[in-house]
Short mmCIF file of C-alpha atoms and ligand atoms in Angstrom, two decimals:
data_model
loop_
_atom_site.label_atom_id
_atom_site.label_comp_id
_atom_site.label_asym_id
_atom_site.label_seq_id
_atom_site.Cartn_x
_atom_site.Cartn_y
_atom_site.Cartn_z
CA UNK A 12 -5.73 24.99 5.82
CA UNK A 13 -4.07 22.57 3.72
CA UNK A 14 -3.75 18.74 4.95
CA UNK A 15 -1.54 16.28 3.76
CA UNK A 16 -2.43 13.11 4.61
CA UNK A 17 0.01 9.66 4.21
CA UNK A 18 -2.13 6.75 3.22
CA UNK A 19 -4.86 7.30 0.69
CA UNK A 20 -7.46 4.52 1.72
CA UNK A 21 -10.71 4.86 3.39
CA UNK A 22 -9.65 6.71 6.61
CA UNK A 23 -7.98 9.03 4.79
CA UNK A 24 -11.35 9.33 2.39
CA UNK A 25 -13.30 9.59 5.84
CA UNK A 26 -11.14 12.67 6.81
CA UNK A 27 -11.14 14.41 3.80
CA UNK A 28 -15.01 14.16 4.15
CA UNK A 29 -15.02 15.77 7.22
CA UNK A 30 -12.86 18.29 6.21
CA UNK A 31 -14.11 19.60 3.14
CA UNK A 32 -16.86 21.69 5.20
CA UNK A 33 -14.65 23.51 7.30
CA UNK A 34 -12.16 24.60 3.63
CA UNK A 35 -9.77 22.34 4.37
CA UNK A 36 -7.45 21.39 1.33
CA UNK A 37 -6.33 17.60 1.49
CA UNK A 38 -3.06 16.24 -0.53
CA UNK A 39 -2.58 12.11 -0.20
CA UNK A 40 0.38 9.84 -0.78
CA UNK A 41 -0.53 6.34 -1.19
CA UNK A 42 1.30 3.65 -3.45
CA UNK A 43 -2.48 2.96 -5.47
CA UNK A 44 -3.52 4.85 -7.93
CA UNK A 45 -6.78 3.45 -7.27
CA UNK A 46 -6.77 5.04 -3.57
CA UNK A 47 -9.97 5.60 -2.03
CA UNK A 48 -9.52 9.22 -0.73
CA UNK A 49 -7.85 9.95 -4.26
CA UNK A 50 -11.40 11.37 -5.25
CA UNK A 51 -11.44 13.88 -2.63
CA UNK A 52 -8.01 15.58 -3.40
CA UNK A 53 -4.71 15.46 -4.74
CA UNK A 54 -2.83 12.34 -4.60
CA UNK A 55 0.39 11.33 -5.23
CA UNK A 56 1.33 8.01 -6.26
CA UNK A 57 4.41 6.83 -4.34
CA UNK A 58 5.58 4.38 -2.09
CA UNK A 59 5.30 5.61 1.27
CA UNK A 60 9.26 5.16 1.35
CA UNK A 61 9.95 7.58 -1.76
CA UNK A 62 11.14 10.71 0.28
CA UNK A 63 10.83 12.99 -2.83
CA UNK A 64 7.19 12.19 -2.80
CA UNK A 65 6.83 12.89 0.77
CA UNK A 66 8.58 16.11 0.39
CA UNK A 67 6.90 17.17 -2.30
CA UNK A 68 3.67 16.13 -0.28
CA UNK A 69 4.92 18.18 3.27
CA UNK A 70 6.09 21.15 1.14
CA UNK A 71 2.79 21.25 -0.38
CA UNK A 72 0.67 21.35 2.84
CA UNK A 73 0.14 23.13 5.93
CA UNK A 74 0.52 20.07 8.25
CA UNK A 75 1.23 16.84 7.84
CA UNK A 76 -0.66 13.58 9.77
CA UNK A 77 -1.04 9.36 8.78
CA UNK A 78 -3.83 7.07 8.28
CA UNK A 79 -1.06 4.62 7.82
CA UNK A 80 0.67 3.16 10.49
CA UNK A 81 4.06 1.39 8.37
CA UNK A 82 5.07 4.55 6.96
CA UNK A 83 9.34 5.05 8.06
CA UNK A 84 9.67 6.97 11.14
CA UNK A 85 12.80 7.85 10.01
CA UNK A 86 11.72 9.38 6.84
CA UNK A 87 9.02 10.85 9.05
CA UNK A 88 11.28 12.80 11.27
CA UNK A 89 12.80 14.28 8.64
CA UNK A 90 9.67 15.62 7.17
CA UNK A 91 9.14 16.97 10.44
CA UNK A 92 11.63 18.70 10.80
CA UNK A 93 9.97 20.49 7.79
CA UNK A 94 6.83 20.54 8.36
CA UNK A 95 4.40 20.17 11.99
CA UNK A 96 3.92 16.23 11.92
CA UNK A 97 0.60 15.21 14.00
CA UNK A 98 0.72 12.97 15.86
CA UNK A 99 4.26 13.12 16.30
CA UNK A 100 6.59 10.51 14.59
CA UNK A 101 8.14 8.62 18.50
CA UNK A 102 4.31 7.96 18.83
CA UNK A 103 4.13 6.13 15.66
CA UNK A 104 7.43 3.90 16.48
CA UNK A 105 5.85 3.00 19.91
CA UNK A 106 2.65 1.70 18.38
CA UNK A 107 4.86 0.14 15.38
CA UNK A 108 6.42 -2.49 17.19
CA UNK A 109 4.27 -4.60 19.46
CA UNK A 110 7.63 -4.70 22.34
CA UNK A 111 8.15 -0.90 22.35
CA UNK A 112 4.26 -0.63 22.29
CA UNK A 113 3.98 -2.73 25.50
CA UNK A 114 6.86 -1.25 27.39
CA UNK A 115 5.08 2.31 26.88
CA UNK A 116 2.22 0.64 28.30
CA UNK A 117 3.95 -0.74 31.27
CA UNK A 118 5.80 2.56 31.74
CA UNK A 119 3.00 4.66 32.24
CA UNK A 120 1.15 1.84 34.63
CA UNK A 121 -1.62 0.95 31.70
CA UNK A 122 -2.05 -3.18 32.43
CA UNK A 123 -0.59 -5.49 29.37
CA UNK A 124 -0.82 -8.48 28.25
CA UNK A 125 3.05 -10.97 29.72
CA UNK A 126 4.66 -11.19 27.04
CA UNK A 127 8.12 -11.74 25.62
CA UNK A 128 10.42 -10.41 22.63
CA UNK A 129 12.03 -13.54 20.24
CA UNK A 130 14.12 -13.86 17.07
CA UNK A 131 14.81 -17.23 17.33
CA UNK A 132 13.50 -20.31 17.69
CA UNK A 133 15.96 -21.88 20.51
CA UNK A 134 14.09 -18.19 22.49
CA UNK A 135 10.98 -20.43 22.36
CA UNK A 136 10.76 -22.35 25.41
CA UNK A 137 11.91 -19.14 27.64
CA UNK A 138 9.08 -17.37 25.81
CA UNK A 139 6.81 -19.96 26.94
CA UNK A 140 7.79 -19.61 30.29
CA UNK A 141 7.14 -16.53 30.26
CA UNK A 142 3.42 -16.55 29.05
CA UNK A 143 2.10 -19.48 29.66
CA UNK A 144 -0.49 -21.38 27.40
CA UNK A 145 -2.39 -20.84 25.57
CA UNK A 146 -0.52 -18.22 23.67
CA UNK A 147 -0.21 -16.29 20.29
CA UNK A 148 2.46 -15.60 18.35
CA UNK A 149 2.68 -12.43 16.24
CA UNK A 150 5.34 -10.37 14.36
CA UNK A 151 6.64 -7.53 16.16
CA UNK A 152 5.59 -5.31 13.21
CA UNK A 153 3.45 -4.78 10.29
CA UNK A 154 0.63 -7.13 11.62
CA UNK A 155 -2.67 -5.98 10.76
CA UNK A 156 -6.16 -7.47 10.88
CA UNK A 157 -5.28 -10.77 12.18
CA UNK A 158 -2.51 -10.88 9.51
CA UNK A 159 1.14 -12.18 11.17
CA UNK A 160 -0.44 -14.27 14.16
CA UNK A 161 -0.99 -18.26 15.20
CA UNK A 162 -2.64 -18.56 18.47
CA UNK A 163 -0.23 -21.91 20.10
CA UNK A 164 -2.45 -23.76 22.33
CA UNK A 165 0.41 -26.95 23.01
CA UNK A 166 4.11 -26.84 23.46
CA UNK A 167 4.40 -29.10 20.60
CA UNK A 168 2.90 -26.64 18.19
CA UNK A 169 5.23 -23.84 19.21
CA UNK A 170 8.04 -24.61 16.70
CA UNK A 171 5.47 -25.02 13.47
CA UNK A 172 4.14 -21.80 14.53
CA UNK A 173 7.41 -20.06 14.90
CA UNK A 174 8.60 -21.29 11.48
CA UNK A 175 5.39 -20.15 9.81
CA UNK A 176 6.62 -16.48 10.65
CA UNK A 177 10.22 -16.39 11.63
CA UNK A 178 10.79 -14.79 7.69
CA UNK A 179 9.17 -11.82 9.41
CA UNK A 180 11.58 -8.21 9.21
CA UNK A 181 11.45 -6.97 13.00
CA UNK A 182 11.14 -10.20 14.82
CA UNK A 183 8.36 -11.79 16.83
CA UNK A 184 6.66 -11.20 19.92
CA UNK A 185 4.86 -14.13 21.94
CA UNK A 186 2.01 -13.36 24.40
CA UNK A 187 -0.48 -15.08 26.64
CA UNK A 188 -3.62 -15.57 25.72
CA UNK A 189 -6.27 -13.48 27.17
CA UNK A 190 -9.46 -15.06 27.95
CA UNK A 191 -10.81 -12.03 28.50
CA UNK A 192 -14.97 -11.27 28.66
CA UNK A 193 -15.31 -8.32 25.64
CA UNK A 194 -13.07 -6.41 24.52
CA UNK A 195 -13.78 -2.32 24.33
CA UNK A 196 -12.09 0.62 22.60
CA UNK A 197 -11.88 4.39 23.39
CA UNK A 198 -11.23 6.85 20.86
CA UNK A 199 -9.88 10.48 22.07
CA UNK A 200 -8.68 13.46 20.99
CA UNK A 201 -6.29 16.15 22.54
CA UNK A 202 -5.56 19.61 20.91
CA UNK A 203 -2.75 21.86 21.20
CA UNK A 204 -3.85 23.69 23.81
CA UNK A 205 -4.15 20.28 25.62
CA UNK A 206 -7.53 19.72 26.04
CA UNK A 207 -9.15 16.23 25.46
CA UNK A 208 -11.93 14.68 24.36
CA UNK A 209 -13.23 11.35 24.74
CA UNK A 210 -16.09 9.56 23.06
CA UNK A 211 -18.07 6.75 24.23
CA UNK A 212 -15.79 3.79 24.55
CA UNK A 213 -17.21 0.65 21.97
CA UNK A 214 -17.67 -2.90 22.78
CA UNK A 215 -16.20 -5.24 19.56
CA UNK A 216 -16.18 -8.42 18.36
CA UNK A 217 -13.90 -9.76 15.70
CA UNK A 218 -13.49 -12.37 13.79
CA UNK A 219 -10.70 -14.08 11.89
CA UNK A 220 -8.63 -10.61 14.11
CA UNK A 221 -10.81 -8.41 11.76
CA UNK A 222 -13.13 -6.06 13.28
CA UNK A 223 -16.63 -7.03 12.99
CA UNK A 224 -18.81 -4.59 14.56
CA UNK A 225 -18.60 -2.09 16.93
CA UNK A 226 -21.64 -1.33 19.56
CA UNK A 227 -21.53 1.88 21.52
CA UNK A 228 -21.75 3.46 24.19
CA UNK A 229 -20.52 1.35 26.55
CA UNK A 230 -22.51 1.69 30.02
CA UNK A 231 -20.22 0.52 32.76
CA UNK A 232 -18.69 3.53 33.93
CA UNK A 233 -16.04 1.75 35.78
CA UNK A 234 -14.87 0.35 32.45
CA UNK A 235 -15.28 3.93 31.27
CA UNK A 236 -13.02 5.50 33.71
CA UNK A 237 -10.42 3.08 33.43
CA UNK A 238 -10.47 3.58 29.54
CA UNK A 239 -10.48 7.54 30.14
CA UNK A 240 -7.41 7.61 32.71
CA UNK A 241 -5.00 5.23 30.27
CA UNK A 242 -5.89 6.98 26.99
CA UNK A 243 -5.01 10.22 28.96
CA UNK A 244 -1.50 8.94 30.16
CA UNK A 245 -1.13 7.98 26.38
CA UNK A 246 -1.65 11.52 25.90
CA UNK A 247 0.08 13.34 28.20
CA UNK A 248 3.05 11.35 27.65
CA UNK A 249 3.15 12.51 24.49
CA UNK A 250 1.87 16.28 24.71
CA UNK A 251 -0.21 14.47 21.69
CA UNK A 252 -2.23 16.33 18.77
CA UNK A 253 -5.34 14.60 17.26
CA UNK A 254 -7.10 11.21 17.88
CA UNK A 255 -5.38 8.12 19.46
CA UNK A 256 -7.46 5.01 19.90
CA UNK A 257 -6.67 2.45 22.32
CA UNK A 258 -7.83 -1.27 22.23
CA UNK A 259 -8.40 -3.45 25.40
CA UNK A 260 -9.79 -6.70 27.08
CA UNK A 261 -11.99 -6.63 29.90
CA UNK A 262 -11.00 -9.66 32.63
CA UNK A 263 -12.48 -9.75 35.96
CA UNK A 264 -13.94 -5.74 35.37
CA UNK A 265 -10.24 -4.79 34.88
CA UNK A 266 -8.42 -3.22 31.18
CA UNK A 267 -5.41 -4.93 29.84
CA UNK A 268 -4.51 -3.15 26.86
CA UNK A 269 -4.05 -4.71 23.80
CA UNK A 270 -3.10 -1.97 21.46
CA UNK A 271 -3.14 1.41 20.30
CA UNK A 272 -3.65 3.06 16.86
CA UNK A 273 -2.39 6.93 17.21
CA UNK A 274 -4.86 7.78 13.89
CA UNK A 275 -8.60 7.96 13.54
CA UNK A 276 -10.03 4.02 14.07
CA UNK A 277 -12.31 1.61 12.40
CA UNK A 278 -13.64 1.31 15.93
CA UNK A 279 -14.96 4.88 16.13
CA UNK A 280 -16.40 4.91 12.85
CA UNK A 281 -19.94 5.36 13.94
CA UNK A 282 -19.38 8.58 15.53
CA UNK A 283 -20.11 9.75 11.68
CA UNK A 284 -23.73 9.31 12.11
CA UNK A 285 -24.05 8.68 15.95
CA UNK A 286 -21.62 11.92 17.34
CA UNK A 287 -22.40 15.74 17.50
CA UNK A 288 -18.61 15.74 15.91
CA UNK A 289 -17.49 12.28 14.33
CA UNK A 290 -13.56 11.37 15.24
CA UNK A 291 -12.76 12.73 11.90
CA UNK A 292 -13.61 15.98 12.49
CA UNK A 293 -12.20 16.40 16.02
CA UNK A 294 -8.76 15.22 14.60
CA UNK A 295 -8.70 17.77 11.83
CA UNK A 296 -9.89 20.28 14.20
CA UNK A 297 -6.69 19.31 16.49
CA UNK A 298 -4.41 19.37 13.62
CA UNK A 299 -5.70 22.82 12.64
CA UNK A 300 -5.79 24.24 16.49
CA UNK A 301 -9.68 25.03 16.24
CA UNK A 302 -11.72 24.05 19.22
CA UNK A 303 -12.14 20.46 19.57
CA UNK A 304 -16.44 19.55 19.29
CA UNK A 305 -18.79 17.57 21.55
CA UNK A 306 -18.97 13.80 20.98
CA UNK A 307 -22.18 13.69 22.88
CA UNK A 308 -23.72 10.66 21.06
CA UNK A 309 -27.13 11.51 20.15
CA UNK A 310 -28.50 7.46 20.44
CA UNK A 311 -27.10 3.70 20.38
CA UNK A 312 -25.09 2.98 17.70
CA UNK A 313 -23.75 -0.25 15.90
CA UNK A 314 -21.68 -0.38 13.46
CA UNK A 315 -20.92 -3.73 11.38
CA UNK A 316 -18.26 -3.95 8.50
CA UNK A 317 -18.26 -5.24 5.41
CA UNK A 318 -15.23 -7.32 4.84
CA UNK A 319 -14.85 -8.82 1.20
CA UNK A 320 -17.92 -7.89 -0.21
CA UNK A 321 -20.37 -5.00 0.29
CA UNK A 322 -24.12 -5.39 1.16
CA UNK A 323 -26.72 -4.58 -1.22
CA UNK A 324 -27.65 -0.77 -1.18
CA UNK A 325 -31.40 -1.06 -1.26
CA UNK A 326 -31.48 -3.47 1.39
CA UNK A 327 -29.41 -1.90 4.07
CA UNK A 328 -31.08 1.38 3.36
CA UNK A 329 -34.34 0.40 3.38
CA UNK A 330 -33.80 0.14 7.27
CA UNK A 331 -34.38 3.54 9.28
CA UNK A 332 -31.39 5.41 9.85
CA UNK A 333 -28.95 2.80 8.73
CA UNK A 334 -26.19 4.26 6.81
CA UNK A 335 -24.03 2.84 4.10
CA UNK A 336 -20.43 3.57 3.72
CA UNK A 337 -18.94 2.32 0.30
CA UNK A 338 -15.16 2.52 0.58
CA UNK A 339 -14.61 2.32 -3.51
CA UNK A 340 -12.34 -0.56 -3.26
CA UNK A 341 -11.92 -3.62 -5.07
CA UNK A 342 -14.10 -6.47 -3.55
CA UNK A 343 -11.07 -8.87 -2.17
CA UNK A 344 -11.99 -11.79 0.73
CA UNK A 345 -10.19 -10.18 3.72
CA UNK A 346 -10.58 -6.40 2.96
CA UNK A 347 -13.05 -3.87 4.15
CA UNK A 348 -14.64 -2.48 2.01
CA UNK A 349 -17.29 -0.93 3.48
CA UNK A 350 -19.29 -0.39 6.85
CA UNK A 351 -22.61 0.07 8.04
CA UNK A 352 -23.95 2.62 11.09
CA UNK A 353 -26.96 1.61 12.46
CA UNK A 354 -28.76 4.18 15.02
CA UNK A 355 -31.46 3.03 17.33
CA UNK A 356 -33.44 5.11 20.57
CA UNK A 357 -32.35 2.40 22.61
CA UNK A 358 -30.10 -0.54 22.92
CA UNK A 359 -33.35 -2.58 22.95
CA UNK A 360 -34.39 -1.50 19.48
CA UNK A 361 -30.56 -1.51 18.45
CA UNK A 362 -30.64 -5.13 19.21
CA UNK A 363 -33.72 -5.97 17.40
CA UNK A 364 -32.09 -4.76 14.39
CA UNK A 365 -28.73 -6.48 14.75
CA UNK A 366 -29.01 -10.06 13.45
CA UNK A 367 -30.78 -8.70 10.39
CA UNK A 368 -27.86 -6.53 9.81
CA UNK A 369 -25.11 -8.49 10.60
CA UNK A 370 -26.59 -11.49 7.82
CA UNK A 371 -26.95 -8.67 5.38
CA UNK A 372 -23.70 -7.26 5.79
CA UNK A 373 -20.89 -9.74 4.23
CA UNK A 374 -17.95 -11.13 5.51
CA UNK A 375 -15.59 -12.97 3.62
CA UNK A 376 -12.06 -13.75 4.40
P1 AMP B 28 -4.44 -7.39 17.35
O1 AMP B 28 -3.95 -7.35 15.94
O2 AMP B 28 -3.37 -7.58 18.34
O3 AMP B 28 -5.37 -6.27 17.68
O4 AMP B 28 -5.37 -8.69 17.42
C1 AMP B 28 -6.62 -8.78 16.78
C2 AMP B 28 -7.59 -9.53 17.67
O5 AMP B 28 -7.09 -10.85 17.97
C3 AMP B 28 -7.83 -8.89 19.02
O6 AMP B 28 -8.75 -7.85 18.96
C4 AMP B 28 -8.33 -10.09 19.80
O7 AMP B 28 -9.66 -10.41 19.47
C5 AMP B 28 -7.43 -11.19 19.31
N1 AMP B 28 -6.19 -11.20 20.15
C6 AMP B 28 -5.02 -10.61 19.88
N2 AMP B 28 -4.13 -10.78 20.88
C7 AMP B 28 -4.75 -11.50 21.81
C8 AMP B 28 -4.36 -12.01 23.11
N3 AMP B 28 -3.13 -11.81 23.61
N4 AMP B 28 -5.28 -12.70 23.80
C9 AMP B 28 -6.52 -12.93 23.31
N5 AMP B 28 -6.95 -12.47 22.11
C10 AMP B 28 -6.08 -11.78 21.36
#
């Protein structure tokens, strides 16, 4: 089976990892040359809006999926109408644009965060209206890792903040504030044949909107339910191949979703180490119709990331079962470049171990 992958970084890297066992074949199209997952197959070096490349990447493969989420749906549907795109592209457009993501959300009753659309700036006090304050503005599109937002916490900072992003392409979206009490992620996975899989949801912290760490499984089964039924609506909707990954806030007990990611996610990274089959492997296995595996966790996992800077080597693997993932990127303040699984018998142990970990793990935006 041959898998062509758009977006060469470390999720791509992380599948072809998994793959490589079960023969797989990976091909990559990523603008760097440099690209992480470039070790562990062929890339191509284009930008993701070259359609030769991506043709020459479909017609090379046996299906096509994204690590990537601002790769051209249109250029997408045309490659698949070539070749079996998975996840398919309409999924990608809804989790694109923040609006379209939201309405899907409201659609299929899955609780969101008020909210309303704005291009321009005499929109503002409407907007306000709408949400309330505090509030945080964001672009529409192509926001990632806390990139593309100001959190507005008076009236009279509303215009500044609109200013500081109204050059965005795609427009802006302004929402309320959410104080919520944690925020959790599920990670699932549904084949062709339709049957899912869910792992664990994680509880996460960020910082700076960058993922931080990652601590799973998360106990309250309530929470767990709730997470279960909306991911499977996502699904459904969709009659969706692979993993999707959905974000939310806890308030009051109750999910509001935040976003979703319809590709493997930082946020399920630890299922490497702390799964019978890590997210990685249950997406190619979706992709390739082979049975999806068990993501019985086999103990408490936390996983930290290393943003900027990696940890030393000797000193995160001196600790038992702590495993070091080096990404093979440039050091850069604001990037991950790495993570860190660590594995414990029980939370209590898991704990013990965390402020150690998280001072030896960097992060530096
Ligand atoms: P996002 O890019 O939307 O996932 O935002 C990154 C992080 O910023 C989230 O995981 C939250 O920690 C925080 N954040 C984003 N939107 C909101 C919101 N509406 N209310 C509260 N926190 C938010």
């Amino acid at each position: 089976m041959r898998i062509g992958i758009i977006g060469g970084g470390q999720l791509g890297r992380m599948l072809a990892w998994a793959g490589l066992p079960l023969g797989m074949e990976f091909s990559f199209i990523d603008p760097s040359p440099g690209a992480p997952a470039g070790q562990l197959g062929h890339l191509i070096v284009a930008p993701f809006e070259d359609r030769a490349a991506m043709f020459d990447l479909a017609q090379n493969v046996d299906v096509v999926t994204y690590e990537f989420e601002n790769v051209p749906t249109p250029l997408l549907r045309e490659v698949a109408a070539a070749r079996p795109v998975m996840p398919a592209p309409e999924v990608l457009e809804a989790s694109q644009d923040r609006v379209a993501e939201k309405s899907l959300f409201q659609a299929l009753g899955i609780p969101a965060t008020r909210h309303a659309a704005l291009d321009r700036e005499e929109e503002l006090d409407f907007a306000l209206d709408q949400t309330g304050l505090p509030a945080i503005l964001k672009t529409r599109r192509f926001g990632y890792d806390g990139r593309g937002q100001v959190p507005i916490f008076e009236r009279d900072e509303a215009n500044a903040a609109f200013r500081s992003l109204a050059d965005a392409p795609g427009g802006l979206i302004l929402e309320s504030r959410v104080r919520f009490e944690r925020e959790i992620s599920i990670v699932s996975c549904r084949d062709r044949t339709g049957s899912v899989v869910f792992y664990p949801p994680g509880e996460n912290t960020h910082q700076d909107g960058i993922l931080r760490s990652s601590r799973a499984p998360v106990r309250d089964q309530s929470l767990v339910h709730q997470a279960e039924d909306y991911a499977r609506r996502i699904l459904e909707h969709f009659d969706y191949v692979g993993v999707l990954a959905v974000e939310f806030f806890v308030v009051e007990g109750a999910l509001i979703a935040n976003e979703m990611a319809p590709r493997v996610h930082n946020s399920g990274h630890w299922s490497i180490e702390a799964c019978a089959t890590s997210q990685f492997e249950n997406h190619l296995r979706a992709l390739a119709g082979l049975p999806l595996g068990s993501t019985r966790m086999r103990g408490e996992a936390l996983l930290v990331n290393a943003v900027g800077r990696l940890p030393s080597a000797s000193a995160t693997l001196a600790l038992p079962d702590v495993h070091l993932h080096d990404y093979r990127k440039a050091p850069r303040s604001g990037r991950k470049v790495g993570h860190v699984t660590a594995l414990a018998e029980t939370r209590d142990e898991l704990e013990t171990l965390a402020p150690g970990l998280f001072e030896l793990v960097p992060f530096e935006r």
